[in-house]
């Protein structure tokens, strides 16, 4: 028992030594190895345990190591960390053994030592290479992989789902680190089951439950970058019943493009949790108002705005103007887009423009000076409770900002203007939704008398992983140990990916004739409580409730906030027409004439300038069907969570 308790201390002390001390230890062991190899080469060649002939030039036992070790340092032999030594280190050791052999040969030739058998050269190389490699492999197996106390226990035990090329590469990368111990592979291919990769067995997926119990597996790493969405959803659903954390390698296009490395493990994509296939874009529609044109995006650094910029940049516009009032957000986005321009050798000119969307003169100057042909208006305050608590700023930005941007575009002769809207604008129960509906009314009214500018709107539901989505909130609550908060067990929402939303906006600008509202067929709505449960389980936790009081994490129901609806709608009326895209619908809805709307907007503006919350709500109620202006929400941060 004494020996066992001391071993961790010895290994921990070795790891704690400085790099110089470690190099001295390894170099000394190499010198000793070369002495033994030279002696062993003569023993094997002369078949004598103590060769008498060797006594005549025993000084070689010291000279060869003394000259070789400094040469090893120059060759980079001591750069590799022994604990994390990989396949490349074998080549380095072979090169080092060859260098030591050259030193041996040159010494013999230069000093004309005639008694040395020439066959010992090859024997010396083989013995030196084998001993140096064996010594390092033994040290690699003996030393711990992490600079942490032994009391912290072993690395996280995991299985890799997928024994293909990606799984094999992932195993090799993770074995060099200190995060995971891979105890098994899982694979659906029966021909692989029962075999091994690097000594790690391959099991059928049905063995996972036994592995969790017998091996203490806590994580499943999905190495299936090229699999279909349908199959990924099936696998993820099958894994949900086990109390394991599920993580995945990046998608194949991200790996191929260099955007992500294979070992950059990610949480399961939220669209995989929802099981919704993305809507494929029409490439011609994507190009229509962007490719080779001059484009401006407002709210460029926001969730939707930044993805709009990325998607637009992929269509190679001549100019891309980024309008944003958040200085750091704009700086970060510009750097990202400039990197894409450089990497893909694009000719697009990126123009960062700090500014407020309510500044009509500034927007018009930008549009005129850059000859803007297409505007995508994504600037908006969209957090329901935050706008409810600050109605004057919400209306100023969402309504008056949209008015300023549209009027600037019409005055500058811009060909296309698209407003990014929301399903919360349909029969709204909160200030944010009502303000977005008034923004839609502005475009619908002005579209009648703006033949030179095609004005249209795109309305969609919740965007996955956007700053206003419930998903980031759930992730943070799970990370900090819960509870996960849901406002109502029956609350449902439509979801789409950020990429889909951005692509829809770009396609709508091509489809637009003027005054339309475009909506996407978003499939079936998702119950937020079910989404919370799935995210908890796939993070490796169990749910604590009345039936399972021993569970890890509680889902707490907080109650609907004022202004919050159980469900959202995408259409105000039933007048819906198809478009050339099978998943995009075109709606025409009733609106106010511009003279009447303009007068009411002036009243709304005066209430905003006076910071008159009650007056703002009354005026919104007068403008928007379904909004009564009586609800006043408290200040939380998300729509479906609290």
XYZ file of C-alpha atoms in Angstrom:
642
model
C 0.000 0.000 0.000
C 2.892 2.371 0.771
C 4.261 2.070 -2.730
C 0.851 2.758 -4.265
C 0.332 5.905 -2.205
C 3.787 7.292 -3.059
C 3.533 6.734 -6.814
C 1.146 9.616 -7.508
C 3.427 12.008 -5.577
C 6.486 11.006 -7.615
C 4.623 11.449 -10.884
C 3.088 14.732 -9.788
C 6.520 16.054 -8.804
C 7.984 15.057 -12.159
C 5.198 16.874 -13.978
C 5.739 19.921 -11.775
C 9.407 20.279 -12.761
C 10.402 23.106 -15.076
C 10.953 22.476 -18.767
C 14.749 22.734 -18.400
C 14.881 20.129 -15.634
C 12.703 17.757 -17.641
C 14.991 18.169 -20.674
C 18.056 17.340 -18.549
C 16.384 14.149 -17.274
C 15.417 13.009 -20.773
C 18.809 13.910 -22.272
C 20.615 12.027 -19.484
C 18.462 8.967 -20.099
C 19.217 9.209 -23.847
C 22.945 9.356 -23.131
C 22.694 6.277 -20.947
C 20.587 4.541 -23.634
C 23.266 5.212 -26.284
C 26.008 3.829 -24.037
C 24.003 0.650 -23.541
C 23.159 0.470 -27.266
C 26.812 0.750 -28.279
C 27.805 -1.917 -25.797
C 24.849 -4.110 -26.860
C 25.754 -3.775 -30.556
C 29.194 -5.225 -29.859
C 27.788 -7.974 -27.646
C 25.435 -9.067 -30.427
C 28.090 -8.785 -33.146
C 30.946 -10.481 -31.275
C 28.699 -12.848 -29.309
C 30.577 -12.125 -26.096
C 29.012 -10.720 -22.870
C 32.139 -8.581 -22.236
C 33.855 -8.108 -25.601
C 37.611 -7.754 -25.118
C 37.964 -5.877 -28.411
C 35.672 -3.123 -27.094
C 38.131 -2.352 -24.296
C 40.502 -0.842 -26.877
C 38.086 1.932 -27.784
C 35.786 2.078 -24.727
C 36.037 5.878 -24.912
C 33.438 5.675 -27.735
C 30.838 4.734 -25.105
C 31.195 8.277 -23.727
C 32.149 10.233 -26.843
C 29.148 9.207 -28.966
C 26.528 10.266 -26.354
C 28.479 13.440 -25.488
C 28.397 14.615 -29.119
C 24.921 13.275 -29.955
C 22.893 14.859 -27.138
C 23.652 18.479 -28.209
C 22.833 17.426 -31.769
C 19.491 16.020 -30.559
C 18.654 19.401 -29.066
C 19.333 21.102 -32.398
C 17.135 18.540 -34.173
C 14.190 19.300 -31.843
C 14.213 15.920 -30.124
C 13.322 17.480 -26.776
C 10.507 19.744 -27.962
C 7.808 17.076 -27.715
C 5.973 16.728 -24.396
C 6.410 13.055 -23.517
C 2.911 12.735 -21.978
C 1.255 13.945 -25.209
C 3.704 12.376 -27.659
C 2.061 11.384 -30.946
C 2.968 9.617 -34.187
C 5.219 12.439 -35.425
C 7.511 11.888 -32.415
C 8.419 8.427 -33.775
C 9.929 10.053 -36.868
C 11.831 12.529 -34.689
C 13.298 9.676 -32.618
C 14.248 7.748 -35.772
C 16.001 10.865 -37.084
C 17.801 11.266 -33.759
C 18.962 7.646 -33.728
C 20.219 8.099 -37.289
C 22.108 11.245 -36.235
C 23.740 9.383 -33.343
C 24.748 6.615 -35.743
C 26.338 9.182 -38.079
C 28.309 10.559 -35.104
C 29.498 7.049 -34.302
C 30.538 6.365 -37.907
C 32.348 9.710 -38.268
C 34.266 9.231 -35.025
C 35.393 5.776 -36.117
C 36.392 7.046 -39.570
C 38.074 10.253 -38.382
C 40.136 8.536 -35.710
C 40.725 5.436 -37.852
C 39.588 2.938 -35.269
C 40.198 -0.190 -37.328
C 38.965 -2.733 -34.799
C 35.334 -1.580 -34.847
C 33.109 -4.066 -36.726
C 31.175 -2.212 -39.411
C 28.022 -4.263 -38.772
C 27.705 -2.632 -35.334
C 26.556 0.567 -37.090
C 23.184 -0.918 -38.029
C 22.852 -2.696 -34.710
C 23.603 0.547 -32.858
C 20.915 2.423 -34.827
C 18.269 -0.228 -34.171
C 19.068 -0.520 -30.458
C 19.202 3.257 -29.963
C 15.929 3.835 -31.809
C 14.152 1.003 -29.981
C 15.418 2.013 -26.548
C 14.676 5.742 -26.964
C 11.196 5.040 -28.288
C 10.458 2.398 -25.659
C 11.615 4.652 -22.856
C 9.310 7.447 -24.013
C 6.330 5.164 -24.537
C 6.777 3.730 -21.047
C 6.947 7.248 -19.601
C 3.882 8.263 -21.613
C 1.908 5.335 -20.177
C 3.152 5.914 -16.601
C 2.767 9.678 -16.339
C -0.706 11.233 -15.913
C -2.096 13.254 -18.805
C -3.172 16.273 -16.781
C -1.421 18.691 -14.429
C -3.983 18.161 -11.705
C -4.174 16.469 -8.332
C -4.725 12.734 -8.282
C -7.595 13.305 -5.905
C -9.490 14.846 -8.806
C -9.888 11.374 -10.280
C -9.647 10.084 -13.833
C -10.431 11.920 -17.019
C -14.050 12.040 -18.144
C -15.014 8.645 -19.508
C -16.637 8.864 -22.913
C -17.683 6.793 -25.883
C -17.415 7.905 -29.494
C -20.514 7.258 -31.582
C -19.173 6.540 -35.054
C -16.166 4.310 -35.800
C -15.525 5.819 -39.224
C -12.696 8.120 -40.278
C -13.989 11.025 -38.170
C -14.303 8.840 -35.076
C -10.801 7.419 -35.483
C -9.287 10.889 -35.946
C -11.231 12.244 -32.975
C -9.925 9.414 -30.791
C -6.352 10.200 -31.778
C -6.767 13.919 -31.042
C -8.471 13.398 -27.687
C -5.933 10.823 -26.522
C -3.230 13.495 -26.781
C -5.154 15.787 -24.469
C -6.233 15.539 -20.875
C -10.006 15.863 -21.132
C -11.344 12.434 -22.079
C -10.694 8.755 -21.694
C -12.339 6.919 -24.597
C -13.570 3.562 -23.318
C -15.477 2.394 -26.403
C -16.782 3.164 -29.868
C -20.426 2.735 -30.835
C -21.341 2.029 -34.438
C -24.417 0.848 -36.331
C -22.301 -1.112 -38.833
C -22.476 -4.758 -37.755
C -19.249 -5.587 -39.629
C -17.315 -3.269 -37.268
C -18.936 -4.474 -34.046
C -16.717 -6.789 -32.021
C -13.506 -5.396 -33.505
C -11.104 -2.832 -32.002
C -9.464 0.470 -32.946
C -6.225 1.237 -31.079
C -7.293 -1.334 -28.498
C -10.667 0.348 -27.959
C -13.603 -2.023 -28.580
C -16.440 -1.237 -30.996
C -19.906 -2.031 -29.644
C -23.450 -1.790 -31.023
C -25.394 1.234 -29.712
C -27.528 -1.112 -27.617
C -24.501 -1.627 -25.338
C -24.492 2.000 -24.167
C -26.614 1.355 -21.078
C -24.203 -1.361 -19.923
C -21.216 0.910 -20.578
C -22.767 3.713 -18.525
C -23.172 1.330 -15.619
C -19.946 -0.704 -15.889
C -17.492 1.924 -17.168
C -18.970 5.079 -15.668
C -19.441 6.699 -19.087
C -20.635 10.289 -18.703
C -20.362 11.605 -22.252
C -21.235 10.462 -25.767
C -19.288 12.189 -28.542
C -21.035 12.078 -31.914
C -18.452 11.694 -34.689
C -20.975 11.719 -37.533
C -20.181 14.922 -39.471
C -21.537 13.659 -42.782
C -24.689 11.872 -41.627
C -28.173 12.992 -42.650
C -30.273 15.243 -40.413
C -32.923 12.529 -40.100
C -30.429 9.949 -38.842
C -28.849 12.440 -36.398
C -32.273 13.168 -34.919
C -32.953 9.427 -34.524
C -29.635 8.908 -32.733
C -30.093 11.907 -30.454
C -33.600 10.803 -29.526
C -32.285 7.316 -28.693
C -29.575 8.801 -26.436
C -31.977 11.006 -24.473
C -33.005 8.253 -22.066
C -29.431 7.815 -20.784
C -27.993 10.222 -18.234
C -25.057 11.218 -20.418
C -23.951 14.497 -21.912
C -24.153 14.415 -25.714
C -21.695 16.478 -27.721
C -20.849 16.453 -31.411
C -18.056 17.227 -33.840
C -18.717 20.126 -36.242
C -20.611 19.542 -39.480
C -18.605 18.350 -42.475
C -18.800 21.673 -44.411
C -17.350 23.533 -41.392
C -14.441 21.067 -41.142
C -13.719 21.136 -44.887
C -13.806 24.950 -45.023
C -11.411 25.194 -42.094
C -13.958 27.031 -39.967
C -13.834 24.351 -37.244
C -11.450 21.609 -36.192
C -12.578 18.024 -35.704
C -11.854 18.100 -31.963
C -13.806 21.338 -31.344
C -16.658 19.506 -29.675
C -19.969 21.361 -29.628
C -23.264 21.024 -27.858
C -25.898 19.226 -29.924
C -27.278 21.636 -32.512
C -30.582 22.974 -31.306
C -32.202 22.416 -34.712
C -31.288 18.731 -34.277
C -33.276 18.781 -31.030
C -36.286 20.148 -32.850
C -35.982 17.652 -35.685
C -36.964 20.216 -38.293
C -35.373 19.974 -41.723
C -34.068 23.333 -42.947
C -35.845 24.938 -45.889
C -33.510 24.806 -48.914
C -32.964 28.223 -50.527
C -33.448 29.076 -54.175
C -29.968 30.140 -55.335
C -31.331 32.422 -58.049
C -33.525 34.214 -55.516
C -30.592 34.578 -53.119
C -28.504 36.231 -55.825
C -31.290 38.420 -57.200
C -30.858 41.606 -55.133
C -27.362 41.018 -53.784
C -24.887 39.512 -56.262
C -22.840 42.262 -57.880
C -24.925 44.960 -56.187
C -24.476 47.596 -53.486
C -26.112 46.482 -50.232
C -26.784 48.136 -46.849
C -27.810 46.307 -43.666
C -29.079 48.103 -40.550
C -28.666 46.501 -37.146
C -25.720 44.745 -38.766
C -24.125 43.432 -35.569
C -27.306 41.855 -34.186
C -28.192 38.184 -34.401
C -30.210 38.462 -37.611
C -28.284 41.412 -39.022
C -24.884 39.736 -38.731
C -26.132 36.536 -40.380
C -27.718 38.649 -43.127
C -24.300 40.198 -43.703
C -22.603 36.787 -43.846
C -25.160 35.371 -46.265
C -25.092 38.505 -48.424
C -21.292 38.460 -48.536
C -21.364 34.893 -49.875
C -23.293 36.254 -52.887
C -20.369 38.638 -53.668
C -21.936 42.126 -53.592
C -19.846 45.056 -54.813
C -20.299 47.004 -51.568
C -21.650 45.929 -48.178
C -22.428 48.804 -45.791
C -22.871 47.839 -42.135
C -24.992 50.286 -40.117
C -24.775 49.697 -36.371
C -24.801 51.822 -33.193
C -22.902 49.247 -31.093
C -19.246 50.173 -31.676
C -17.659 46.940 -30.438
C -20.244 44.778 -32.202
C -19.531 46.616 -35.456
C -15.769 46.280 -34.981
C -16.022 42.553 -34.379
C -18.346 41.986 -37.357
C -16.160 43.981 -39.725
C -13.103 41.933 -38.759
C -15.020 38.694 -39.347
C -16.301 39.805 -42.757
C -12.910 41.167 -43.855
C -11.417 37.764 -43.018
C -14.018 36.090 -45.253
C -13.225 38.547 -48.054
C -9.516 37.740 -47.767
C -9.986 33.972 -47.436
C -12.363 33.663 -50.392
C -10.617 36.321 -52.478
C -13.768 38.441 -52.873
C -13.837 41.909 -54.396
C -16.527 43.156 -51.996
C -15.802 46.423 -50.186
C -16.896 46.332 -46.529
C -17.957 49.710 -45.101
C -18.552 49.935 -41.323
C -20.888 52.834 -40.488
C -21.536 53.800 -36.877
C -24.943 55.403 -36.631
C -28.486 55.484 -35.271
C -31.284 54.331 -37.580
C -33.435 57.254 -36.464
C -30.941 59.643 -38.115
C -32.555 59.921 -41.537
C -30.002 62.376 -42.934
C -27.095 60.108 -42.004
C -28.778 57.102 -43.632
C -29.607 59.011 -46.799
C -26.026 60.249 -47.151
C -24.740 56.718 -46.775
C -27.165 55.381 -49.377
C -26.400 58.132 -51.884
C -22.621 58.121 -51.443
C -22.360 54.344 -51.887
C -25.073 54.036 -54.570
C -27.042 51.539 -52.457
C -29.421 49.324 -54.425
C -30.774 47.006 -51.675
C -31.480 47.756 -47.995
C -32.168 45.117 -45.334
C -33.584 46.737 -42.208
C -32.852 44.457 -39.240
C -32.311 47.146 -36.586
C -34.846 46.669 -33.779
C -35.299 46.324 -30.056
C -36.843 42.858 -29.776
C -36.758 41.705 -26.126
C -40.419 41.764 -25.109
C -40.047 42.610 -21.388
C -37.271 45.152 -22.020
C -39.340 47.077 -24.570
C -42.372 46.814 -22.292
C -40.374 48.518 -19.550
C -38.988 51.135 -21.977
C -41.798 51.835 -24.440
C -40.533 55.247 -25.597
C -37.152 53.879 -26.685
C -38.746 50.776 -28.172
C -41.124 52.792 -30.335
C -38.467 55.370 -31.236
C -36.161 52.645 -32.526
C -38.670 50.202 -34.010
C -41.197 52.616 -35.499
C -39.475 55.967 -36.026
C -36.214 54.241 -36.967
C -38.015 52.223 -39.633
C -39.744 55.378 -40.908
C -36.411 57.207 -41.166
C -34.753 54.277 -42.965
C -37.613 53.857 -45.468
C -37.830 57.560 -46.256
C -34.048 57.728 -46.690
C -34.161 54.762 -49.086
C -36.970 56.268 -51.167
C -35.203 59.652 -51.330
C -31.899 58.002 -52.335
C -33.563 55.950 -55.093
C -32.828 52.553 -53.535
C -34.405 49.767 -55.592
C -35.360 47.347 -52.798
C -36.094 47.745 -49.074
C -36.914 44.734 -46.860
C -38.079 45.005 -43.253
C -37.240 42.141 -40.897
C -40.425 41.632 -38.860
C -41.749 39.107 -36.335
C -44.754 36.900 -35.650
C -45.282 38.978 -32.497
C -46.598 41.733 -34.781
C -49.731 39.646 -35.407
C -52.489 40.625 -32.948
C -49.817 41.783 -30.475
C -50.240 41.836 -26.713
C -47.070 43.794 -25.954
C -45.347 47.030 -26.971
C -42.615 45.261 -28.913
C -45.086 43.379 -31.116
C -47.266 46.464 -31.571
C -44.268 48.598 -32.534
C -43.228 46.048 -35.166
C -46.763 46.000 -36.561
C -46.698 49.800 -36.866
C -43.359 49.471 -38.677
C -45.074 47.093 -41.111
C -47.916 49.615 -41.553
C -45.330 52.278 -42.456
C -43.965 50.151 -45.284
C -47.404 49.107 -46.491
C -48.605 52.725 -46.620
C -45.490 54.108 -48.313
C -45.343 51.232 -50.840
C -48.379 52.663 -52.631
C -46.593 55.902 -53.585
C -43.008 54.648 -53.947
C -42.915 52.934 -57.353
C -39.147 53.337 -57.607
C -38.515 51.380 -54.393
C -39.961 47.933 -53.759
C -40.934 47.815 -50.083
C -41.625 44.436 -48.489
C -41.606 42.699 -45.113
C -40.515 39.268 -43.922
C -42.313 37.864 -40.892
C -41.088 34.778 -39.062
C -41.082 33.134 -35.637
C -38.362 32.597 -33.079
C -34.832 32.320 -34.381
C -32.726 29.604 -32.785
C -29.769 30.833 -30.720
C -30.439 34.498 -31.458
C -29.952 36.942 -28.596
C -33.716 37.041 -28.078
C -34.220 33.277 -28.169
C -34.995 31.179 -25.119
C -32.247 28.701 -26.067
C -29.210 30.690 -24.784
C -31.086 31.318 -21.517
C -31.738 27.599 -21.043
C -28.086 26.796 -21.793
C -26.877 29.280 -19.187
C -29.346 28.021 -16.578
C -28.263 24.417 -17.202
C -24.590 25.411 -17.019
C -25.092 27.050 -13.612
C -27.061 24.125 -12.190
C -30.617 25.309 -12.722
C -33.428 25.747 -12.186
C -34.555 26.062 -15.807
C -37.467 28.494 -15.976
C -40.467 28.247 -18.295
C -43.333 30.707 -18.075
C -46.138 28.236 -18.813
C -46.209 24.457 -19.445
C -48.397 24.948 -22.542
C -46.485 27.781 -24.196
C -45.502 26.985 -27.792
C -43.392 28.735 -30.400
C -42.420 28.375 -34.047
C -38.672 28.086 -34.611
C -36.280 28.483 -37.510
C -32.497 28.700 -37.797
C -30.701 32.020 -38.099
C -29.389 30.949 -41.503
C -32.894 30.172 -42.754
C -34.163 33.515 -41.504
C -31.382 35.433 -43.251
C -31.816 33.495 -46.480
C -35.565 34.107 -46.420
C -34.979 37.843 -46.110
C -32.598 37.822 -49.097
C -35.012 35.773 -51.208
C -37.955 38.002 -50.308
C -36.211 41.037 -51.753
C -36.106 39.263 -55.130
C -39.721 38.089 -54.912
C -41.091 41.477 -53.834
C -43.405 43.481 -56.049
C -44.255 46.039 -53.359
C -46.193 46.050 -50.087
C -46.196 42.283 -49.444
C -45.643 40.422 -46.216
C -43.654 37.225 -46.768
C -43.995 34.350 -44.285
C -42.298 30.958 -44.158
C -44.063 27.639 -43.754
C -42.402 26.852 -40.417
C -43.849 23.416 -39.852
C -45.162 22.373 -36.440
C -44.750 24.607 -33.383
C -42.592 23.422 -30.474
C -43.677 23.203 -26.835
C -41.098 25.128 -24.822
C -41.360 22.770 -21.839
C -40.428 19.807 -24.073
C -37.464 21.774 -25.411
C -36.272 22.475 -21.853
C -36.541 18.789 -20.914
C -34.540 17.688 -23.963
C -31.765 20.214 -23.368
C -31.451 19.114 -19.722
C -31.268 15.418 -20.595
C -28.758 15.893 -23.418
C -26.545 17.894 -21.055
C -26.255 14.706 -18.978
C -28.717 15.637 -16.222
C -31.919 14.098 -14.958
C -35.091 16.106 -14.382
C -36.260 16.722 -10.830
C -40.035 16.730 -10.385
C -42.695 15.282 -8.094
C -42.259 11.820 -9.593
C -38.437 12.025 -9.507
C -37.418 14.055 -6.420
C -33.831 12.737 -6.664
C -33.297 14.293 -10.108
C -30.503 16.765 -10.872
C -32.339 19.788 -12.206
C -35.736 21.374 -11.689
C -37.890 22.979 -14.378
C -39.686 25.823 -12.643
C -42.935 27.239 -14.038
C -42.985 31.004 -13.397
C -46.287 32.027 -14.996
C -47.041 34.090 -18.084
C -45.890 37.681 -17.882
C -48.159 40.572 -18.888
C -48.134 40.898 -22.650
C -46.962 37.330 -23.267
C -49.050 34.900 -25.355
C -49.240 31.131 -25.185
C -48.868 30.902 -28.946
C -47.878 33.141 -31.852
C -49.427 33.553 -35.303
C -47.828 34.394 -38.625
C -50.833 35.830 -40.477
C -53.309 38.567 -39.645
C -55.815 37.558 -42.317
C -56.420 34.616 -44.595
C -55.397 36.262 -47.870
C -52.343 34.121 -48.629
C -50.856 33.421 -52.033
C -48.013 31.082 -53.021
C -44.731 32.410 -54.353
C -42.180 30.859 -56.681
C -40.548 29.301 -53.597
C -42.651 26.361 -52.340
C -42.032 27.161 -48.655
C -42.537 30.937 -48.873
C -46.021 32.443 -48.785
C -47.082 35.924 -49.849
C -49.732 37.726 -47.797
C -51.580 40.955 -48.509
C -53.058 42.577 -45.422
C -55.199 45.626 -44.727
C -53.348 48.841 -43.915
C -53.848 52.564 -43.367
C -53.487 55.247 -46.007
C -50.324 57.297 -45.611
C -51.913 60.716 -44.780
C -53.880 59.169 -41.886
C -50.914 57.099 -40.681
C -48.535 60.052 -40.923
C -50.728 62.167 -38.636
C -50.922 59.394 -36.050
C -47.172 58.830 -36.220
C -46.631 62.473 -35.317
C -48.773 61.970 -32.216
C -46.765 58.848 -31.389
C -43.534 60.808 -31.864
C -44.673 63.516 -29.443
C -45.496 60.871 -26.808
C -42.008 59.356 -27.258
C -40.322 62.747 -26.885
C -42.294 63.331 -23.682
C -41.518 59.780 -22.469
C -45.267 59.322 -21.988
C -45.669 55.551 -21.626
C -49.439 55.677 -21.197
C -49.838 57.904 -24.236
C -47.626 55.601 -26.301
C -49.733 52.592 -25.386
C -52.967 54.429 -26.183
C -51.672 55.480 -29.596
C -50.407 51.970 -30.384
C -53.816 50.579 -29.424
C -55.423 53.078 -31.813
C -53.118 51.986 -34.644
C -52.880 48.207 -34.183
C -55.735 45.686 -34.246
C -55.634 43.320 -31.287
C -53.502 45.495 -29.010
C -55.359 47.116 -26.090
C -52.395 48.813 -24.405
C -53.373 47.686 -20.911
C -50.590 45.088 -20.301
C -47.374 46.208 -18.670
C -44.697 43.542 -18.396
C -42.065 43.275 -15.699
C -38.394 43.396 -16.577
C -37.166 39.908 -17.368
C -34.943 39.022 -20.276
C -36.630 36.464 -22.459
C -39.842 35.586 -24.164
C -40.559 32.025 -23.061
C -38.263 31.756 -20.042
C -38.103 33.882 -16.933
